[in-house]
Coordinates of C-alpha atoms and ligand atoms in Angstrom, one line a residue:
M24 CA 0.0 0.1 -0.1
S25 CA 2.6 2.5 0.5
T26 CA 5.3 3.3 -1.4
L27 CA 9.1 3.6 -0.2
A28 CA 9.7 7.0 -2.2
K29 CA 8.3 9.8 -0.1
P30 CA 7.3 12.8 -2.2
Q31 CA 10.3 15.3 -1.8
A32 CA 9.4 17.8 0.9
A33 CA 8.8 21.6 -0.4
T34 CA 11.9 22.5 1.5
D35 CA 14.3 20.7 3.5
R36 CA 15.0 23.2 6.0
T37 CA 13.1 24.8 8.6
E38 CA 12.8 28.5 9.8
D39 CA 14.9 27.8 12.0
G40 CA 17.6 26.2 10.0
S41 CA 18.8 22.8 9.2
F42 CA 16.7 19.7 9.1
L43 CA 18.5 18.5 12.5
S44 CA 20.0 21.3 14.7
V45 CA 22.1 20.3 17.8
R46 CA 23.1 22.9 19.5
D47 CA 24.9 23.1 22.8
L48 CA 24.0 19.7 23.5
E49 CA 25.0 18.8 27.1
V50 CA 24.6 14.9 28.4
R51 CA 25.5 14.1 32.2
F52 CA 25.3 11.1 34.1
R53 CA 25.3 10.9 38.1
T54 CA 27.2 8.1 39.5
E55 CA 28.3 7.2 42.6
D56 CA 31.7 8.3 41.7
G57 CA 30.2 11.9 40.4
I58 CA 29.0 13.5 37.5
V59 CA 30.0 12.1 34.0
K60 CA 30.0 14.8 31.7
A61 CA 29.9 12.2 28.7
V62 CA 28.8 14.9 26.1
D63 CA 29.7 18.7 26.9
G64 CA 28.9 21.5 24.6
L65 CA 28.1 19.9 21.0
S66 CA 26.8 21.4 18.2
F67 CA 26.1 20.2 14.4
E68 CA 23.8 20.4 11.9
L69 CA 22.5 17.9 9.3
E70 CA 20.4 18.3 6.2
K71 CA 18.3 15.9 4.7
G72 CA 19.7 13.4 2.2
T73 CA 23.4 14.0 3.5
T74 CA 25.7 11.9 5.8
L75 CA 27.4 13.3 8.8
G76 CA 30.2 11.1 9.9
I77 CA 30.8 11.0 13.8
V78 CA 34.2 9.1 14.7
G79 CA 36.2 9.2 17.8
E80 CA 37.9 6.5 20.1
S81 CA 35.7 4.4 22.1
G82 CA 34.2 6.6 24.8
S83 CA 34.1 9.7 23.3
G84 CA 30.5 10.2 23.5
K85 CA 29.3 9.5 19.9
S86 CA 26.7 7.0 21.0
V87 CA 25.5 8.9 24.3
T88 CA 25.1 11.8 21.4
N89 CA 22.8 9.7 19.4
L90 CA 20.7 8.3 22.3
A91 CA 20.1 11.9 23.3
I92 CA 18.7 12.5 20.0
L93 CA 16.6 9.5 19.8
G94 CA 15.6 10.3 23.6
L95 CA 16.5 6.6 24.4
H96 CA 18.4 7.8 28.1
N97 CA 17.1 6.9 31.7
P98 CA 15.7 10.3 32.7
A99 CA 16.1 9.4 36.0
A100 CA 20.0 9.2 35.9
T101 CA 20.7 11.6 33.0
E102 CA 20.7 15.3 32.8
I103 CA 20.4 16.5 29.1
G104 CA 21.1 20.5 28.4
G105 CA 20.8 22.5 25.3
S106 CA 18.6 22.0 22.2
I107 CA 18.2 19.4 19.4
R108 CA 15.9 20.2 16.9
L109 CA 14.3 17.8 14.1
D110 CA 12.7 19.4 11.4
G111 CA 12.0 22.6 13.2
E112 CA 10.6 20.4 16.6
E113 CA 12.6 20.6 19.7
L114 CA 13.0 17.4 21.2
V115 CA 15.0 18.1 24.6
G116 CA 12.3 18.0 27.6
R117 CA 9.9 16.1 25.2
T118 CA 8.4 13.1 27.0
N119 CA 9.1 9.7 26.4
R120 CA 5.5 9.0 24.8
E121 CA 6.1 11.8 22.3
L122 CA 9.5 10.8 21.6
E123 CA 8.5 6.9 21.4
H124 CA 6.0 8.5 18.8
L125 CA 8.5 10.0 17.0
R126 CA 11.0 7.2 16.9
G127 CA 10.5 4.8 14.1
R128 CA 8.4 7.4 12.5
K129 CA 10.5 10.2 11.8
M130 CA 14.1 8.8 13.2
A131 CA 15.2 5.3 13.5
M132 CA 18.5 3.7 14.7
I133 CA 20.7 0.6 13.6
F134 CA 23.0 -0.9 16.0
Q135 CA 26.3 -2.8 15.3
D136 CA 24.8 -6.1 16.7
P137 CA 21.3 -7.2 14.8
L138 CA 20.7 -9.4 17.7
T139 CA 20.1 -6.8 20.4
A140 CA 17.4 -5.3 18.0
L141 CA 15.7 -8.6 16.6
S142 CA 13.9 -10.6 18.9
P143 CA 14.9 -14.6 18.4
Y144 CA 11.4 -15.6 19.0
Y145 CA 9.7 -14.0 16.0
T146 CA 10.1 -14.3 12.4
I147 CA 12.0 -11.5 10.8
G148 CA 8.6 -10.6 9.0
R149 CA 6.8 -10.2 11.9
Q150 CA 9.2 -7.8 13.4
I151 CA 9.6 -5.8 10.4
G152 CA 5.5 -5.6 10.1
E153 CA 5.0 -5.1 13.7
T154 CA 6.8 -2.1 13.6
Y155 CA 4.8 -0.9 10.4
R156 CA 1.4 -1.5 12.0
K157 CA 2.6 0.5 15.3
H158 CA 3.2 3.1 13.6
T159 CA 0.6 3.1 10.8
G160 CA -2.5 0.9 11.9
A161 CA -1.8 -1.1 8.9
S162 CA -3.6 -4.5 9.0
K163 CA -1.7 -7.7 9.4
Q164 CA -2.0 -8.3 5.5
E165 CA -0.7 -4.8 4.6
A166 CA 2.2 -5.4 7.2
R167 CA 3.5 -8.6 6.0
D168 CA 3.6 -7.1 1.9
R169 CA 5.2 -4.3 3.7
A170 CA 8.3 -6.3 5.2
V171 CA 8.3 -8.6 2.3
E172 CA 8.8 -4.9 0.1
M173 CA 11.3 -3.7 2.7
L174 CA 13.3 -7.4 2.4
T175 CA 13.2 -6.8 -1.4
R176 CA 14.5 -3.4 -0.9
V177 CA 17.5 -4.2 1.3
G178 CA 18.7 -7.2 -1.1
I179 CA 17.3 -10.5 0.7
P180 CA 17.1 -13.3 -2.0
Q181 CA 13.6 -14.7 -1.9
P182 CA 12.2 -12.4 0.0
A183 CA 8.6 -13.7 -0.2
L184 CA 10.1 -16.8 1.6
R185 CA 12.9 -15.6 4.0
V186 CA 10.2 -13.4 5.4
D187 CA 9.2 -16.6 7.5
D188 CA 12.5 -17.1 9.1
Y189 CA 13.8 -16.4 12.2
P190 CA 16.8 -14.1 13.0
H191 CA 19.2 -17.1 13.7
Q192 CA 18.2 -18.4 10.2
F193 CA 20.2 -15.3 8.3
S194 CA 23.8 -14.8 8.3
G195 CA 25.5 -12.0 10.0
G196 CA 25.2 -9.7 7.0
M197 CA 21.5 -10.3 5.9
R198 CA 20.6 -9.9 9.7
Q199 CA 22.2 -6.6 9.4
R200 CA 20.1 -5.9 6.1
A201 CA 16.7 -7.1 7.8
M202 CA 17.7 -4.5 10.6
I203 CA 17.7 -1.8 8.2
A204 CA 14.9 -3.1 6.9
M205 CA 13.2 -2.5 9.8
S206 CA 14.6 0.8 10.7
L207 CA 13.3 2.0 7.0
V208 CA 10.0 0.7 7.3
C209 CA 8.2 3.4 8.4
D210 CA 10.2 6.0 6.3
P211 CA 12.0 7.8 9.1
D212 CA 13.8 11.0 8.1
L213 CA 16.7 10.5 10.4
L214 CA 18.6 7.5 10.3
I215 CA 21.5 7.1 13.0
A216 CA 23.8 3.9 12.2
D217 CA 26.0 3.3 15.4
E218 CA 29.2 1.4 13.8
P219 CA 26.7 -0.6 12.0
T220 CA 29.2 -2.7 10.2
T221 CA 32.0 -3.2 12.9
A222 CA 30.8 -6.7 13.3
L223 CA 30.9 -7.5 9.9
D224 CA 33.6 -9.0 7.3
V225 CA 35.2 -6.4 5.1
T226 CA 33.4 -7.6 2.1
V227 CA 29.9 -7.8 3.8
Q228 CA 30.4 -4.2 5.3
A229 CA 31.3 -2.9 2.2
Q230 CA 28.0 -4.3 0.9
I231 CA 26.0 -2.8 3.8
L232 CA 27.6 0.7 3.1
D233 CA 26.4 0.5 -0.3
L234 CA 23.2 -0.2 0.4
L235 CA 23.1 2.7 2.8
K236 CA 24.1 5.3 0.4
D237 CA 21.5 3.8 -2.3
L238 CA 18.8 3.8 0.1
Q239 CA 19.6 7.4 1.1
Q240 CA 19.5 8.5 -2.7
E241 CA 16.1 6.9 -3.3
L242 CA 14.7 8.3 -0.1
G243 CA 16.3 11.2 1.1
T244 CA 17.1 10.1 4.0
A245 CA 19.6 12.5 6.6
I246 CA 22.1 9.5 8.2
I247 CA 24.3 10.0 11.3
M248 CA 27.3 7.1 10.7
I249 CA 28.7 6.8 13.9
T250 CA 32.3 4.6 13.5
H251 CA 35.6 4.7 15.0
D252 CA 36.8 3.7 11.4
L253 CA 37.8 7.0 9.5
G254 CA 37.9 4.4 6.4
V255 CA 34.2 4.2 6.9
I256 CA 33.5 7.9 6.9
A257 CA 35.7 8.6 3.7
R258 CA 32.8 5.9 1.8
T259 CA 29.9 7.1 3.0
A260 CA 29.7 10.7 4.7
H261 CA 29.4 14.3 3.0
D262 CA 30.5 15.9 6.4
V263 CA 32.8 14.8 9.4
M264 CA 32.7 16.0 13.2
V265 CA 35.8 14.5 15.4
M266 CA 34.5 13.8 18.7
Y267 CA 37.3 13.7 21.8
A268 CA 35.8 13.6 25.3
G269 CA 32.1 14.5 24.4
R270 CA 33.5 17.7 22.4
A271 CA 33.7 18.4 18.8
V272 CA 37.5 19.0 18.1
E273 CA 37.3 18.8 14.4
R274 CA 34.7 19.4 11.8
G275 CA 34.2 19.8 7.9
T276 CA 33.4 18.2 5.0
V277 CA 34.9 14.8 4.4
R278 CA 37.3 16.0 1.7
E279 CA 38.5 19.1 4.2
V280 CA 39.4 17.0 6.9
L281 CA 40.8 14.0 5.5
K282 CA 42.9 15.8 2.9
A283 CA 44.0 18.4 5.4
P284 CA 43.4 17.5 8.9
R285 CA 43.9 20.1 11.6
H286 CA 43.8 18.4 14.9
P287 CA 46.4 16.9 16.2
Y288 CA 43.8 14.2 17.6
T289 CA 42.7 13.7 14.1
W290 CA 46.3 13.3 12.9
G291 CA 46.5 10.4 15.5
L292 CA 43.3 9.0 14.4
L293 CA 44.4 9.1 10.7
S294 CA 47.7 7.4 12.0
S295 CA 45.8 4.6 13.8
M296 CA 43.3 3.7 10.4
P297 CA 45.2 1.4 8.7
S298 CA 41.7 0.9 6.6
L299 CA 42.1 4.1 5.1
R300 CA 45.4 3.8 3.8
G301 CA 48.1 0.8 3.5
P302 CA 47.5 -3.0 3.7
L303 CA 44.2 -3.8 5.7
D304 CA 45.7 -6.4 7.6
Q305 CA 48.6 -3.9 9.1
P306 CA 48.2 -4.0 13.0
L307 CA 46.4 -0.7 14.4
R308 CA 48.2 2.0 16.0
P309 CA 46.2 3.8 18.4
V310 CA 46.5 7.5 19.5
R311 CA 49.4 7.5 22.5
G312 CA 48.1 7.8 26.0
T313 CA 44.3 6.9 27.2
P314 CA 41.4 9.1 27.0
P315 CA 40.6 11.3 30.1
S316 CA 38.2 10.7 33.1
L317 CA 35.0 12.6 32.1
I318 CA 34.5 13.2 36.0
N319 CA 37.9 15.1 36.2
L320 CA 38.8 16.2 32.8
P321 CA 42.2 17.9 32.3
T322 CA 42.4 21.9 32.3
G323 CA 42.8 23.7 29.2
C324 CA 42.5 21.4 26.2
P325 CA 41.3 18.1 27.1
F326 CA 43.8 16.2 24.7
N327 CA 46.8 18.0 26.2
P328 CA 48.4 15.3 28.0
R329 CA 48.4 13.2 24.8
C330 CA 49.5 15.8 22.4
D331 CA 52.6 15.8 20.9
F332 CA 52.7 19.4 20.1
R333 CA 51.5 21.5 22.7
D334 CA 54.7 22.8 23.4
Q335 CA 54.8 24.5 19.9
V336 CA 52.1 26.8 21.1
T337 CA 53.4 30.1 22.7
G338 CA 52.6 30.6 26.3
N339 CA 50.7 27.8 28.3
G340 CA 47.3 27.8 26.6
C341 CA 47.0 24.5 26.2
T342 CA 47.1 23.2 29.8
T343 CA 45.1 26.7 30.8
E344 CA 42.4 27.7 28.1
R345 CA 39.6 25.2 26.5
P346 CA 40.1 25.8 22.7
L347 CA 36.8 26.5 21.0
L348 CA 35.5 25.4 17.7
A349 CA 34.5 28.0 15.6
P350 CA 30.8 28.7 15.5
A351 CA 30.3 29.1 11.9
A352 CA 30.2 26.6 9.3
G353 CA 33.3 25.3 7.5
H354 CA 36.3 23.9 8.3
A355 CA 37.3 24.4 11.8
T356 CA 39.3 23.0 14.7
A357 CA 39.3 23.4 18.7
C358 CA 43.1 23.7 18.7
H359 CA 45.6 26.4 20.3
L360 CA 48.1 25.7 17.4
T361 CA 48.1 28.5 14.9
A362 CA 46.0 27.4 11.4
A363 CA 49.7 28.1 9.5
G364 CA 51.5 26.0 12.5
Q365 CA 48.8 23.3 12.0
Q366 CA 49.4 23.4 8.4
D367 CA 53.1 23.1 8.5
I368 CA 53.2 20.2 11.1
Y369 CA 50.6 18.2 9.1
I370 CA 52.5 18.8 5.8
N371 CA 56.3 18.3 7.1
Q372 CA 55.6 15.7 10.1
I373 CA 52.4 13.9 9.6
Q374 CA 51.4 13.3 5.9
P375 CA 54.9 11.8 5.2
R376 CA 54.4 9.4 8.0
L377 CA 50.7 8.5 6.7
G378 CA 52.3 7.6 3.1
Ligands
LIG413 P1 31.3 6.2 22.6 O1 31.8 7.0 21.6 O2 32.3 5.0 22.3 O3 29.8 5.7 21.5 P2 29.6 6.5 24.5 O4 28.7 7.5 23.9 O5 28.7 5.2 24.7 O6 31.3 6.5 23.8 O7 30.3 7.2 26.1 C1 30.7 8.0 26.3 C2 31.3 8.1 27.9 O8 29.7 8.2 28.8 C3 32.0 6.9 28.3 O9 32.8 7.3 29.2 C4 30.9 6.1 29.0 O10 31.5 5.3 30.1 C5 29.7 7.1 29.7 N1 28.4 6.5 30.0 C6 27.6 6.1 28.8 N2 26.5 6.0 29.4 C7 26.8 6.0 30.7 C8 25.8 5.8 32.0 N3 24.4 5.3 31.6 N4 26.4 6.3 33.2 C9 27.3 6.9 33.3 N5 28.4 6.9 32.1 C10 27.8 6.6 30.8
LIG414 MG1 29.6 3.7 20.9

């Protein structure tokens, strides 16, 4: 009954600006050890039909940011500040009921492990269909037809037969396709993909990323692609935001950030990414040191204890003053090095190492 392709909205922008607009987002958890500042003043924008890649080491706040957008944090233990506007509607401060209504219909998520999202006890078709019925009130038959249509769309062979399979009868790659089918069944405008291919082998990973790109072109979906892998960003994203300790340290178009990265942390990530350049089986070289405590952040730049270049900044700004990301759009970085200094270090010291 429903078709996959949606009529294009008259305008992708609301009066307030972008399709998704996150402003000064803060997410804090109260724990026994103190307050964890998992996201600490994050701003970004996303337009329909485009992909924002969010990259950073484990613990940098990528998932927490996106769970906040989806409204999936436990309100009893979480403080959320700032603003998240989706299509002009403020999401911060909405009730669980209201957000639940938006989830699935306007925004959906695909997880790293499909088995956390798919129940082992129901057929794939039933699970896709139930999501559809919940949001549209479609009949059982319509929901089943829709499930078959979605399985076709995500490239499951013999969809009319496989619709009655249980998740364990699908391979890992097919389960991931089924989860994509489930997340897209109500035509959400925003899709959040949290490490969607980390658990898959390289070939299947490429297929899934290509599938998401094709679906985006067809449906005009806005996608947030969360990953610790800059290779995934290079393959899928238009814009990229590099996160460190709950903040954005660099953002720009993928071209800008991968061609002329400016932040020492981004340089570290690039050096640790064998999948971007060089052979795939090369061992990872992680960024030296460990991420800071989010309860007691270092003063100044949160990256300064791990930074190889802080003594190239005159004065002691790196240890005393928090560098800010320029609020305007465009390629920006939160670093006390001058733009000329960043360029010089990148060209003369970092780029030759990357090969
Ligand atoms: P990642 O970038 O790997 O996705 P997360 O967003 O999951 O990182 O986590 C960011 C930080 O927030 C981590 O230090 C994590 O331990 C912390 N954190 C996440 N959820 C909670 C919670 N419910 N209570 C306390 N700390 C949390
Ligand atoms: Mg995560």
